[in-house]
Coordinates of C-alpha atoms in Angstrom, one line a residue:
M23 CA -19.1 32.1 -24.6
F24 CA -18.4 30.6 -21.2
R25 CA -20.6 27.6 -22.0
I26 CA -18.8 27.0 -25.3
I27 CA -15.4 27.1 -23.6
L28 CA -16.8 24.8 -20.9
I29 CA -18.0 22.2 -23.5
L30 CA -14.8 22.4 -25.5
A31 CA -12.8 21.9 -22.3
F32 CA -14.9 18.8 -21.4
I33 CA -14.4 17.4 -24.8
A34 CA -10.6 18.0 -24.8
F35 CA -10.3 16.5 -21.3
S36 CA -12.2 13.4 -22.3
G37 CA -9.9 12.9 -25.3
Y38 CA -7.0 13.2 -22.9
L39 CA -8.4 10.6 -20.6
L40 CA -9.3 8.1 -23.4
Y41 CA -6.1 8.6 -25.4
P42 CA -4.2 5.8 -23.4
T43 CA -7.1 3.4 -24.1
W44 CA -6.8 4.1 -27.8
M45 CA -3.0 3.8 -27.8
D46 CA -3.2 0.5 -25.8
A47 CA -5.6 -0.9 -28.3
G48 CA -3.1 0.0 -31.0
H49 CA -0.2 -1.7 -29.2
Q50 CA -2.2 -4.8 -28.5
K51 CA -3.3 -5.0 -32.2
S52 CA 0.3 -4.6 -33.3
L53 CA 1.6 -7.2 -30.9
S54 CA -1.1 -9.7 -31.9
T55 CA 0.1 -9.5 -35.5
L56 CA 3.8 -10.0 -34.7
T57 CA 5.5 -13.1 -33.6
G58 CA 8.9 -14.2 -32.2
A59 CA 11.8 -11.7 -32.5
D60 CA 9.6 -9.1 -34.2
S61 CA 7.2 -9.1 -31.3
A62 CA 10.0 -8.9 -28.8
K63 CA 11.6 -6.0 -30.7
Y64 CA 8.3 -4.1 -30.9
Y65 CA 7.9 -4.6 -27.1
D66 CA 11.4 -3.4 -26.4
D67 CA 11.0 -0.3 -28.7
N68 CA 7.7 0.7 -27.2
E69 CA 8.0 -0.7 -23.6
E70 CA 7.5 2.6 -21.8
S71 CA 4.5 3.5 -24.0
I72 CA 3.0 0.1 -23.6
R73 CA 3.3 0.1 -19.8
D74 CA 2.1 3.7 -19.4
N75 CA -0.9 3.3 -21.6
R76 CA -1.9 -0.1 -20.2
E77 CA -1.8 1.4 -16.7
K78 CA -4.1 4.3 -17.7
R79 CA -6.4 2.6 -20.1
L80 CA -10.1 1.8 -19.5
K81 CA -10.0 -1.6 -17.9
L82 CA -12.3 -4.5 -18.7
G83 CA -13.8 -6.6 -16.0
L84 CA -13.6 -10.4 -15.5
D85 CA -16.9 -10.9 -17.4
L86 CA -15.6 -9.1 -20.5
Q87 CA -11.9 -10.0 -20.4
G88 CA -12.0 -13.6 -19.2
G89 CA -10.0 -15.1 -16.4
M90 CA -10.5 -17.0 -13.2
Y91 CA -13.0 -16.6 -10.4
V92 CA -12.1 -18.4 -7.2
T93 CA -14.0 -18.7 -3.9
M94 CA -11.9 -19.8 -0.9
E95 CA -12.9 -20.7 2.6
V96 CA -10.8 -20.6 5.8
D97 CA -11.2 -23.9 7.7
V98 CA -12.3 -22.6 11.1
I99 CA -12.9 -26.1 12.4
Q100 CA -9.2 -26.9 12.1
L101 CA -8.4 -23.5 13.7
L102 CA -10.6 -24.4 16.7
E103 CA -8.8 -27.8 16.9
K104 CA -5.4 -26.2 16.9
L105 CA -6.3 -23.5 19.4
A106 CA -7.6 -26.1 21.9
R107 CA -5.4 -26.3 25.0
N108 CA -6.1 -30.0 25.2
Q109 CA -8.2 -32.4 23.1
D110 CA -10.4 -35.3 24.2
E111 CA -13.1 -37.4 22.8
I112 CA -15.9 -34.8 23.7
L113 CA -14.2 -32.0 21.9
R114 CA -13.6 -34.1 18.8
E115 CA -17.2 -35.1 18.9
I116 CA -18.4 -31.5 19.1
L117 CA -16.1 -30.4 16.3
A118 CA -17.4 -33.2 14.1
E119 CA -21.0 -32.3 14.8
T120 CA -20.2 -28.6 14.1
R121 CA -18.5 -29.5 10.8
N122 CA -21.5 -31.6 9.6
E123 CA -24.1 -29.0 10.6
S124 CA -22.1 -26.1 9.0
K125 CA -22.4 -27.8 5.6
T126 CA -26.2 -27.4 5.6
S127 CA -26.7 -24.3 7.8
D128 CA -26.3 -20.5 7.2
E129 CA -25.3 -20.1 10.8
S130 CA -21.7 -19.2 11.4
V131 CA -19.3 -22.0 12.5
L132 CA -18.4 -20.3 15.7
D133 CA -22.1 -19.8 16.6
I134 CA -22.8 -23.5 16.0
F135 CA -19.7 -24.5 18.0
G136 CA -20.8 -22.3 21.0
R137 CA -24.3 -23.6 20.8
K138 CA -23.1 -27.2 21.0
F139 CA -21.3 -26.4 24.3
D140 CA -24.5 -24.6 25.7
E141 CA -26.6 -27.7 24.8
R142 CA -24.2 -29.9 26.8
N143 CA -24.1 -27.3 29.6
M144 CA -20.3 -27.2 29.3
R145 CA -17.8 -24.4 29.7
L146 CA -15.6 -23.4 26.8
S147 CA -12.9 -22.5 29.2
R148 CA -12.3 -26.3 29.6
Y149 CA -10.4 -26.1 26.3
Y150 CA -9.8 -22.4 25.6
G151 CA -8.6 -19.3 27.5
N152 CA -8.4 -19.2 31.3
I153 CA -10.4 -21.6 33.5
R154 CA -12.4 -18.7 35.0
D155 CA -13.5 -17.2 31.7
A156 CA -17.2 -17.2 30.9
N157 CA -18.4 -18.7 27.6
S158 CA -19.0 -15.2 26.2
D159 CA -15.4 -14.2 26.9
V160 CA -14.0 -17.4 25.2
M161 CA -16.3 -16.8 22.2
T162 CA -15.0 -13.3 21.8
Y163 CA -11.4 -14.7 21.9
L164 CA -12.3 -17.4 19.3
K165 CA -14.0 -14.9 17.0
D166 CA -11.0 -12.6 17.2
E167 CA -8.6 -15.5 16.3
S168 CA -10.9 -16.5 13.4
E169 CA -10.9 -12.9 12.1
K170 CA -7.1 -12.8 12.3
A171 CA -6.8 -16.1 10.5
V172 CA -8.8 -14.8 7.6
E173 CA -6.8 -11.5 7.5
R174 CA -3.6 -13.5 7.4
A175 CA -4.9 -15.6 4.5
V176 CA -5.9 -12.5 2.6
E177 CA -2.5 -10.9 3.2
I178 CA -0.6 -14.1 2.0
I179 CA -2.7 -14.5 -1.1
R180 CA -2.4 -10.8 -2.0
N181 CA 1.4 -11.0 -1.6
R182 CA 1.6 -14.0 -3.8
I183 CA -0.7 -12.7 -6.5
D184 CA 1.3 -9.4 -6.6
Q185 CA 4.4 -11.4 -7.2
Y186 CA 2.7 -13.6 -9.8
G187 CA 2.3 -10.4 -11.9
V188 CA -1.5 -10.3 -12.3
S189 CA -2.9 -6.8 -12.8
E190 CA -6.4 -5.6 -11.9
V191 CA -6.7 -8.5 -9.4
S192 CA -9.6 -8.3 -7.0
I193 CA -9.4 -9.9 -3.5
T194 CA -12.5 -9.4 -1.4
R195 CA -13.9 -11.0 1.8
S196 CA -17.3 -12.5 1.8
G197 CA -18.9 -13.2 5.1
T198 CA -16.8 -14.2 8.1
R199 CA -14.5 -16.8 6.5
R200 CA -14.7 -16.7 2.7
I201 CA -12.4 -14.9 0.3
I202 CA -13.3 -14.2 -3.3
L203 CA -10.5 -13.8 -5.9
E204 CA -10.9 -12.5 -9.4
L205 CA -8.0 -12.9 -11.8
P206 CA -8.6 -11.2 -15.2
G207 CA -6.6 -12.7 -18.0
V208 CA -5.4 -15.7 -16.1
S209 CA -6.0 -19.1 -17.6
D210 CA -3.5 -21.5 -16.0
E211 CA -5.8 -23.1 -13.4
R212 CA -3.1 -25.5 -12.0
E213 CA -0.5 -22.8 -11.5
V214 CA -3.0 -20.5 -9.7
R215 CA -4.2 -23.3 -7.5
G216 CA -0.7 -24.1 -6.4
L217 CA 0.1 -20.4 -5.8
I218 CA -2.9 -20.0 -3.5
Q219 CA -2.6 -23.2 -1.5
E220 CA 1.1 -23.5 -1.2
T221 CA 2.5 -23.1 2.4
A222 CA 3.8 -19.7 3.2
Q223 CA 7.6 -19.5 3.5
L224 CA 8.8 -17.1 6.2
E225 CA 12.6 -16.7 6.5
F226 CA 15.1 -14.5 8.4
K227 CA 18.1 -13.7 6.2
L228 CA 21.2 -11.6 6.8
L229 CA 21.9 -8.7 4.4
T230 CA 25.2 -8.9 2.5
D231 CA 27.9 -6.4 3.1
P232 CA 27.5 -3.2 1.0
Q233 CA 30.8 -3.9 -0.7
V234 CA 29.6 -7.3 -1.9
Y235 CA 26.3 -5.8 -3.0
Y236 CA 28.1 -3.1 -5.1
S237 CA 30.5 -5.6 -6.6
V238 CA 27.7 -7.8 -7.8
L239 CA 26.0 -4.8 -9.4
E240 CA 29.2 -3.9 -11.2
N241 CA 29.5 -7.4 -12.5
I242 CA 26.0 -7.3 -13.8
D243 CA 26.8 -4.0 -15.6
K244 CA 29.8 -5.7 -17.2
V245 CA 27.6 -8.6 -18.4
L246 CA 25.1 -6.2 -20.0
L247 CA 28.0 -4.3 -21.7
G248 CA 29.3 -7.6 -23.1
K249 CA 32.4 -7.9 -21.1
T250 CA 33.7 -11.2 -19.8
I251 CA 33.8 -11.8 -16.1
D252 CA 36.4 -14.1 -14.6
A253 CA 35.9 -16.6 -11.8
A254 CA 36.9 -14.0 -9.2
G255 CA 34.4 -11.6 -10.5
G256 CA 36.9 -9.3 -12.2
D257 CA 37.2 -8.1 -15.8
S258 CA 39.0 -10.8 -17.8
T259 CA 41.0 -8.2 -19.5
L260 CA 42.7 -7.5 -16.2
A261 CA 42.9 -11.2 -15.2
A262 CA 45.0 -11.9 -18.1
V263 CA 47.7 -9.6 -16.7
D264 CA 49.8 -11.8 -14.5
S265 CA 53.3 -10.3 -14.2
A266 CA 54.2 -7.7 -11.7
A267 CA 55.5 -5.4 -14.4
A268 CA 52.3 -5.8 -16.4
V269 CA 50.2 -5.1 -13.3
A270 CA 52.2 -2.0 -12.7
A271 CA 51.7 -0.9 -16.3
A272 CA 48.0 -1.6 -16.1
D273 CA 47.7 0.4 -12.9
S274 CA 49.6 3.2 -14.6
A275 CA 47.3 3.0 -17.6
D276 CA 44.2 3.0 -15.3
A277 CA 45.5 6.0 -13.4
A278 CA 46.0 7.9 -16.6
K279 CA 42.6 7.0 -17.8
R280 CA 41.0 8.1 -14.5
R281 CA 42.8 11.4 -14.9
E282 CA 41.5 11.8 -18.4
D283 CA 38.0 10.9 -17.2
S284 CA 38.3 13.4 -14.4
L285 CA 39.3 16.2 -16.8
A286 CA 36.6 15.3 -19.2
S287 CA 34.0 15.1 -16.4
A288 CA 34.9 18.6 -15.2
T289 CA 33.7 20.0 -18.6
M290 CA 30.5 18.0 -18.8
T291 CA 27.0 19.2 -18.1
D292 CA 24.8 17.3 -15.6
E293 CA 22.9 15.7 -18.5
Q294 CA 26.1 14.5 -20.1
R295 CA 27.3 13.0 -16.8
V296 CA 24.0 11.2 -16.4
E297 CA 24.2 9.9 -20.0
K298 CA 27.8 8.8 -19.5
F299 CA 26.9 6.9 -16.3
R300 CA 23.9 5.3 -18.1
Q301 CA 26.3 4.1 -20.8
E302 CA 28.9 2.8 -18.4
H303 CA 26.5 1.3 -15.9
P304 CA 23.3 0.1 -17.7
F305 CA 22.1 -1.9 -14.7
M306 CA 22.9 0.5 -11.9
A307 CA 21.3 3.3 -13.9
L308 CA 18.0 1.6 -13.5
L309 CA 18.3 1.9 -9.7
I310 CA 17.9 4.9 -7.4
G311 CA 21.0 4.9 -5.1
T312 CA 20.5 6.3 -1.6
Q313 CA 22.3 6.0 1.7
S314 CA 19.6 3.5 2.7
G315 CA 20.2 1.3 -0.3
Y316 CA 19.1 0.8 -3.9
F317 CA 15.5 1.5 -5.0
A318 CA 13.5 1.2 -8.2
T319 CA 10.2 2.6 -9.4
E320 CA 7.3 0.3 -10.2
E321 CA 8.0 0.8 -13.9
Q322 CA 11.7 -0.3 -13.6
K323 CA 11.0 -3.1 -11.1
T324 CA 9.9 -5.7 -13.7
R325 CA 12.7 -4.8 -16.1
I326 CA 15.3 -5.2 -13.3
S327 CA 13.7 -8.6 -12.2
N328 CA 13.9 -9.8 -15.8
I329 CA 17.6 -8.9 -16.0
L330 CA 18.3 -10.6 -12.7
N331 CA 16.7 -13.8 -14.0
R332 CA 18.7 -13.9 -17.2
E333 CA 20.9 -16.9 -17.3
D334 CA 24.1 -15.0 -18.1
V335 CA 23.4 -12.6 -15.3
R336 CA 22.7 -15.3 -12.8
K337 CA 26.2 -16.8 -13.5
V338 CA 27.9 -13.7 -12.1
I339 CA 25.8 -13.5 -8.9
P340 CA 27.5 -15.5 -6.2
E341 CA 25.7 -18.6 -5.0
D342 CA 25.4 -17.3 -1.5
V343 CA 23.8 -14.1 -2.6
S344 CA 20.1 -13.6 -3.5
F345 CA 18.0 -10.5 -4.3
A346 CA 14.5 -9.7 -3.0
W347 CA 12.2 -6.6 -3.3
G348 CA 10.7 -4.8 -0.4
A349 CA 7.1 -5.7 0.1
K350 CA 5.9 -2.1 0.1
P351 CA 7.1 1.1 -1.6
I352 CA 9.0 3.9 0.0
T353 CA 7.9 7.5 -0.7
F354 CA 10.7 10.0 -1.3
D355 CA 10.5 13.7 -0.5
D356 CA 9.6 14.5 -4.1
G357 CA 6.6 12.1 -4.0
T358 CA 8.3 9.3 -6.0
Q359 CA 7.4 5.8 -4.8
A360 CA 10.0 3.1 -5.1
F361 CA 10.7 -0.4 -3.9
Q362 CA 14.0 -1.3 -2.2
L363 CA 16.1 -4.0 -3.8
Y364 CA 17.7 -6.0 -1.0
S365 CA 20.9 -8.1 -1.4
L366 CA 20.6 -11.0 1.0
K367 CA 22.5 -14.1 2.1
A368 CA 20.9 -16.9 0.1
R369 CA 20.8 -19.3 3.1
P370 CA 18.2 -18.3 5.8
E371 CA 19.4 -18.1 9.4
L372 CA 16.0 -19.2 10.6
T373 CA 12.5 -20.0 9.2
G374 CA 9.1 -19.0 10.4
E375 CA 8.4 -22.5 11.8
V376 CA 10.1 -21.4 15.1
I377 CA 7.8 -18.5 15.8
T378 CA 5.1 -19.4 18.3
D379 CA 3.5 -15.9 18.6
A380 CA 3.7 -12.3 17.4
R381 CA 1.8 -9.2 18.6
A382 CA 1.7 -5.6 17.5
Q383 CA 1.7 -3.2 20.5
I384 CA 2.6 0.3 21.7
D385 CA 6.1 0.6 23.3
Q386 CA 6.0 3.3 26.0
G387 CA 9.8 3.3 26.4
G388 CA 12.2 5.9 25.0
L389 CA 11.1 9.4 24.1
G390 CA 7.5 8.5 23.2
A391 CA 5.0 5.9 22.3
N392 CA 6.2 3.8 19.3
S393 CA 4.5 1.0 17.4
V394 CA 6.5 -2.2 17.7
V395 CA 6.0 -5.9 17.1
T396 CA 7.1 -8.5 19.6
M397 CA 7.6 -12.1 18.7
Q398 CA 8.2 -15.3 20.6
M399 CA 10.1 -18.4 19.4
D400 CA 10.1 -21.9 20.6
A401 CA 13.0 -23.4 22.6
E402 CA 15.0 -24.6 19.6
G403 CA 14.4 -21.3 17.7
S404 CA 15.4 -19.3 20.8
R405 CA 18.8 -21.0 21.0
E406 CA 19.5 -20.5 17.3
W407 CA 18.2 -16.9 17.5
A408 CA 20.6 -16.1 20.3
R409 CA 23.5 -17.5 18.3
V410 CA 22.5 -15.6 15.1
T411 CA 21.9 -12.2 16.9
G412 CA 25.0 -12.6 19.1
A413 CA 27.2 -13.1 16.0
N414 CA 25.7 -10.2 14.0
V415 CA 25.2 -7.2 16.4
D416 CA 24.8 -3.9 14.4
K417 CA 23.9 -5.9 11.3
Q418 CA 20.5 -6.0 9.5
I419 CA 18.4 -9.2 9.4
A420 CA 15.6 -9.2 6.8
I421 CA 12.2 -10.7 7.6
V422 CA 11.2 -12.3 4.3
L423 CA 7.8 -13.8 3.4
D424 CA 7.5 -15.5 0.0
N425 CA 10.7 -13.7 -1.2
A426 CA 9.4 -10.2 -0.3
V427 CA 11.2 -8.3 2.5
F428 CA 8.7 -6.9 5.0
S429 CA 11.3 -5.5 7.4
A430 CA 15.1 -5.4 7.9
P431 CA 15.7 -4.3 11.5
V432 CA 19.2 -3.8 12.9
V433 CA 20.4 -6.2 15.7
R434 CA 21.2 -4.1 18.7
Q435 CA 22.3 -6.9 21.1
K436 CA 22.3 -10.6 21.5
I437 CA 18.7 -11.8 22.1
I438 CA 18.3 -14.5 24.6
G439 CA 15.1 -16.3 25.4
G440 CA 13.4 -16.0 22.0
N441 CA 11.6 -12.8 22.9
S442 CA 12.4 -10.2 20.3
Q443 CA 11.0 -6.7 19.5
I444 CA 11.0 -5.2 16.0
D445 CA 10.7 -1.4 16.0
G446 CA 10.8 1.3 13.3
M447 CA 7.1 1.0 12.5
E448 CA 5.5 4.2 11.2
N449 CA 2.1 3.5 12.9
M450 CA 0.1 0.8 14.5
E451 CA -1.4 -0.3 11.2
E452 CA 2.0 -1.1 9.8
A453 CA 2.9 -3.0 13.0
R454 CA -0.4 -4.9 12.7
L455 CA 0.5 -5.9 9.1
L456 CA 3.9 -7.2 10.3
E457 CA 2.2 -9.2 13.0
I458 CA 0.1 -10.8 10.3
V459 CA 3.2 -11.5 8.2
L460 CA 5.1 -13.0 11.1
K461 CA 2.3 -15.3 12.0
A462 CA 1.8 -16.3 8.3
G463 CA 4.7 -18.6 8.5
A464 CA 2.6 -21.0 10.6
L465 CA -0.8 -20.5 9.1
P466 CA -3.2 -21.8 11.8
A467 CA -6.1 -22.7 9.5
P468 CA -5.8 -24.1 5.9
V469 CA -7.6 -22.3 3.1
E470 CA -9.7 -24.5 0.9
I471 CA -10.9 -23.7 -2.6
I472 CA -14.7 -24.3 -2.6
E473 CA -15.6 -22.8 -6.0
E474 CA -13.4 -22.3 -9.1
R475 CA -14.7 -21.0 -12.4
T476 CA -12.6 -20.3 -15.5
V477 CA -14.0 -17.7 -17.8
G478 CA -12.4 -18.8 -21.1
P479 CA -11.2 -16.3 -23.8
S480 CA -14.1 -17.5 -26.0
L481 CA -16.6 -16.6 -23.4
G482 CA -14.9 -13.3 -22.8
E483 CA -14.9 -12.4 -26.5
D484 CA -18.5 -13.6 -26.8
S485 CA -19.5 -11.4 -23.9
I486 CA -17.7 -8.4 -25.4
S487 CA -19.3 -9.0 -28.8
K488 CA -22.8 -9.2 -27.4
G489 CA -22.3 -6.2 -25.1
V490 CA -20.9 -4.0 -27.9
N491 CA -23.5 -5.2 -30.4
S492 CA -26.5 -4.6 -28.1
F493 CA -25.1 -1.2 -27.2
A494 CA -24.5 -0.2 -30.9
I495 CA -27.9 -1.4 -32.1
G496 CA -29.7 0.4 -29.2
L497 CA -27.8 3.6 -29.8
I498 CA -28.4 3.7 -33.6
L499 CA -32.1 3.1 -33.2
V500 CA -32.4 5.9 -30.7
L501 CA -30.4 8.3 -32.9
V502 CA -32.4 7.5 -36.0
F503 CA -35.7 7.9 -34.2
M504 CA -34.8 11.4 -32.8
V505 CA -33.9 12.7 -36.2
V506 CA -37.0 11.3 -38.0
Y507 CA -39.4 12.5 -35.3
Y508 CA -37.9 15.9 -34.4
Q509 CA -36.0 16.7 -37.7
F510 CA -33.4 19.3 -36.7
G511 CA -34.5 19.1 -33.1
G512 CA -33.2 15.6 -33.0
V513 CA -29.6 16.6 -34.0
P514 CA -28.6 18.3 -30.8
A515 CA -30.2 15.4 -28.9
D516 CA -28.1 12.9 -30.9
I517 CA -24.9 14.9 -30.4
A518 CA -25.7 15.1 -26.6
V519 CA -26.3 11.3 -26.4
M520 CA -23.0 10.5 -28.2
F521 CA -21.0 12.8 -26.1
N522 CA -22.7 11.5 -23.0
V523 CA -21.3 8.1 -23.7
V524 CA -17.8 9.5 -24.4
F525 CA -17.9 11.5 -21.1
I526 CA -18.9 8.4 -19.1
L527 CA -16.1 6.2 -20.6
A528 CA -13.6 9.1 -20.1
I529 CA -14.5 9.5 -16.4
L530 CA -14.3 5.7 -15.9
A531 CA -10.8 5.7 -17.4
G532 CA -9.8 8.8 -15.4
F533 CA -10.7 7.2 -12.1
R534 CA -9.1 3.8 -13.2
G535 CA -12.5 2.2 -13.2
T536 CA -13.4 -1.1 -14.7
L537 CA -16.0 -1.6 -17.4
T538 CA -18.2 -4.7 -16.9
L539 CA -21.4 -6.0 -18.5
P540 CA -23.5 -4.4 -15.7
G541 CA -21.6 -1.2 -16.4
I542 CA -22.6 -1.4 -20.1
A543 CA -26.2 -1.9 -18.9
G544 CA -25.9 1.3 -16.8
I545 CA -24.6 3.2 -19.9
L546 CA -27.6 1.9 -22.0
L547 CA -30.0 3.0 -19.3
T548 CA -28.2 6.4 -19.2
V549 CA -28.7 6.8 -22.9
G550 CA -32.4 6.2 -22.4
M551 CA -32.6 8.8 -19.7
A552 CA -30.6 11.3 -21.8
V553 CA -33.1 10.8 -24.7
D554 CA -36.0 11.3 -22.3
A555 CA -34.6 14.6 -21.1
N556 CA -34.2 15.8 -24.7
V557 CA -37.7 14.6 -25.6
L558 CA -39.1 16.7 -22.7
I559 CA -37.1 19.8 -23.9
N560 CA -38.2 19.4 -27.5
E561 CA -41.9 18.9 -26.6
R562 CA -41.9 22.0 -24.4
I563 CA -40.3 24.0 -27.2
R564 CA -42.9 22.7 -29.6
E565 CA -45.7 23.7 -27.3
E566 CA -44.3 27.3 -26.9
F567 CA -43.7 27.6 -30.6
G568 CA -47.2 26.4 -31.4
A569 CA -48.6 29.0 -29.0
G570 CA -47.3 31.7 -31.3
K571 CA -43.9 32.6 -29.8
T572 CA -40.8 33.1 -31.8
M573 CA -38.4 30.2 -32.0
R574 CA -35.9 32.0 -29.7
A575 CA -38.6 32.8 -27.1
A576 CA -39.9 29.2 -27.5
L577 CA -36.4 27.9 -26.9
E578 CA -36.0 30.0 -23.7
A579 CA -39.4 29.0 -22.3
G580 CA -39.0 25.4 -23.4
Y581 CA -35.8 24.9 -21.4
S582 CA -37.2 26.7 -18.4
R583 CA -40.4 24.5 -18.3
A584 CA -38.5 21.3 -18.9
F585 CA -35.8 21.9 -16.3
P586 CA -37.8 21.0 -13.1
A587 CA -39.1 17.7 -14.6
I588 CA -35.6 16.7 -15.7
I589 CA -34.0 17.5 -12.4
D590 CA -36.8 15.6 -10.5
S591 CA -36.5 12.4 -12.5
N592 CA -32.7 12.4 -12.5
L593 CA -32.4 13.2 -8.8
T594 CA -34.7 10.4 -7.8
T595 CA -32.7 8.0 -9.9
L596 CA -29.4 9.3 -8.5
L597 CA -30.7 8.7 -4.9
T598 CA -31.7 5.1 -5.9
C599 CA -28.2 4.6 -7.3
L600 CA -26.6 5.9 -4.1
I601 CA -28.6 3.3 -2.1
L602 CA -27.7 0.5 -4.5
Y603 CA -24.0 1.5 -4.4
Q604 CA -24.0 1.6 -0.6
F605 CA -25.7 -1.6 0.1
G606 CA -25.0 -3.6 -3.1
S607 CA -21.9 -5.5 -4.0
G608 CA -19.9 -6.5 -7.1
P609 CA -22.0 -6.2 -10.3
V610 CA -24.7 -4.1 -8.5
Q611 CA -22.2 -1.5 -7.4
G612 CA -20.7 -1.4 -11.0
F613 CA -24.1 -0.8 -12.4
A614 CA -25.0 1.9 -9.8
L615 CA -21.6 3.7 -10.2
T616 CA -21.9 3.8 -14.0
L617 CA -25.5 5.0 -13.8
M618 CA -24.5 7.8 -11.4
I619 CA -21.7 9.0 -13.6
G620 CA -24.1 8.8 -16.6
I621 CA -26.8 10.9 -14.8
V622 CA -24.4 13.7 -14.1
C623 CA -23.1 13.7 -17.7
S624 CA -26.7 13.5 -19.0
L625 CA -27.7 16.7 -17.1
F626 CA -24.6 18.5 -18.6
T627 CA -25.2 17.4 -22.2
A628 CA -29.0 17.8 -22.2
I629 CA -29.3 21.2 -20.4
I630 CA -26.1 22.9 -21.6
M631 CA -24.7 21.3 -24.7
T632 CA -28.0 21.0 -26.6
R633 CA -29.0 24.6 -25.8
V634 CA -25.6 25.9 -27.1
I635 CA -26.2 24.0 -30.4
F636 CA -29.7 25.4 -30.7
E637 CA -28.6 29.0 -30.0
L638 CA -25.6 28.9 -32.4
T639 CA -27.8 27.5 -35.1
L640 CA -30.5 30.2 -34.5
D641 CA -27.8 32.9 -34.8
S642 CA -26.3 31.5 -38.1
S643 CA -29.2 29.7 -39.8
P644 CA -32.6 30.5 -38.1
N645 CA -34.6 28.8 -40.9
L646 CA -32.9 25.5 -40.2
V647 CA -34.3 25.1 -36.7
K648 CA -37.4 22.9 -37.0
L649 CA -38.9 20.4 -34.6
G650 CA -41.2 18.4 -36.9

């Protein structure tokens, strides 16, 4: 009974995990058949379901869905040129030789560069570091700066792609200076190229006063409710009242209405109050209001951004006010993650061009060690920074990179000299991230696209069609063979193989995995191994039955004898998959992961599921059990 319950539980759980995939396919099919207003209405009516199911569905990889594959390379030569303390003809000659040799050599750029100095018997400290530093010390410094430059490039690109709205994006490093970007579903090559190569924009902006922020939110509510806003930002129904008597009458009417609302509110339940607030404030109801500001969950973030970009809404937002989201989510006590919506002055006080250096470090002052980030500005930036901080003590200044707020520290005092410290970091990792962001405004090394491939929709559909067809044909041939050769003995095997595939897809969906063509190959190989296990079991049962045992005794002995061989073959394959997954990359890892999941599912279906089917059939219809 326990095994039956276990099998039913696995089937039910698999259905639960694959349900979003089925629902998402239905939504996409409906949207593809609708156009214009019908499509927009369908999306509005089912927005929550579409978002939820799309997030939880079994995702398709770049090779199945189509999109863009981009390989970028950080120009380390230009980084070396910029880091040089002074430049002369010799350095330029070495850099040129390094660039030419790096085009045809697998040796790293820095190793070639260091070797050129050794061949000339020159010290690197002539151009980098301190004059007393050995070449090995300077090379360590240059490798560290090169590593940071690649990290900065990855951070900038990731930030921009996140804002671009591409889901399931993959950004990975390859070697010491290359970055591989996979963008499923993206076809606008020119837009993506501009997004990647555009110069990062780092700005320092003051936060608006809370009263101004709230007033703007109220005006947006009025726009969504269809009310007219006058030039001063008030309701036009009030603006039309211009006489003192009329104003007094209006105030009296408002006071009476507030009293009525207060009495009505006293008798409302919490749900009714929430619903009333949602009706009266359709925009603010999308936000989570706290003492720290206004926040929104990931699901509401896009909806709020769309509202803020509406033409009628933009008209009621003052020209000197802009909105920006926090770069990372905040986790509340109940586990909810949300992004803060900042209201900023539209004009930046300073831009990142004035920053000459930024470093994450541990501050030993105060009550304990805290992670902080210090930054240094040039002379012009220092003078302007002193003016800005002096005029805005106890106010917040946001650090904004590509319109995402990474930090909004409070100005404690006027900062003179251009040396500033940003505190409030949770840990050194966060401080290190902010250091990267601050330096991103003046990217020391350009990033060049060295390979760009667009996998068009036709190629994606073609790949899907071939993958599905090959899988279906292979599966049908195997199922037919098992029934023809083993008669009833093939039925449990066929059921086990089909549920094996279902379990693999469900686990992939449950872990938010991505199905690729190598993954389909892994599933096909799993099907073969699952059939092999069932063949072993059926042959052993045949042998025991042929030796004169009853079918029930033959079944017991057959499973016992087949078990060691099945475990041996699957265990060796599993170990091979672990090695492939550990040392492989990209498609190899996808293949190994799918095969590992398949092996575990195969053991469950071949050893437990088929045996339960055999035993239930023997109990109900013993004459039906035959193995050819």
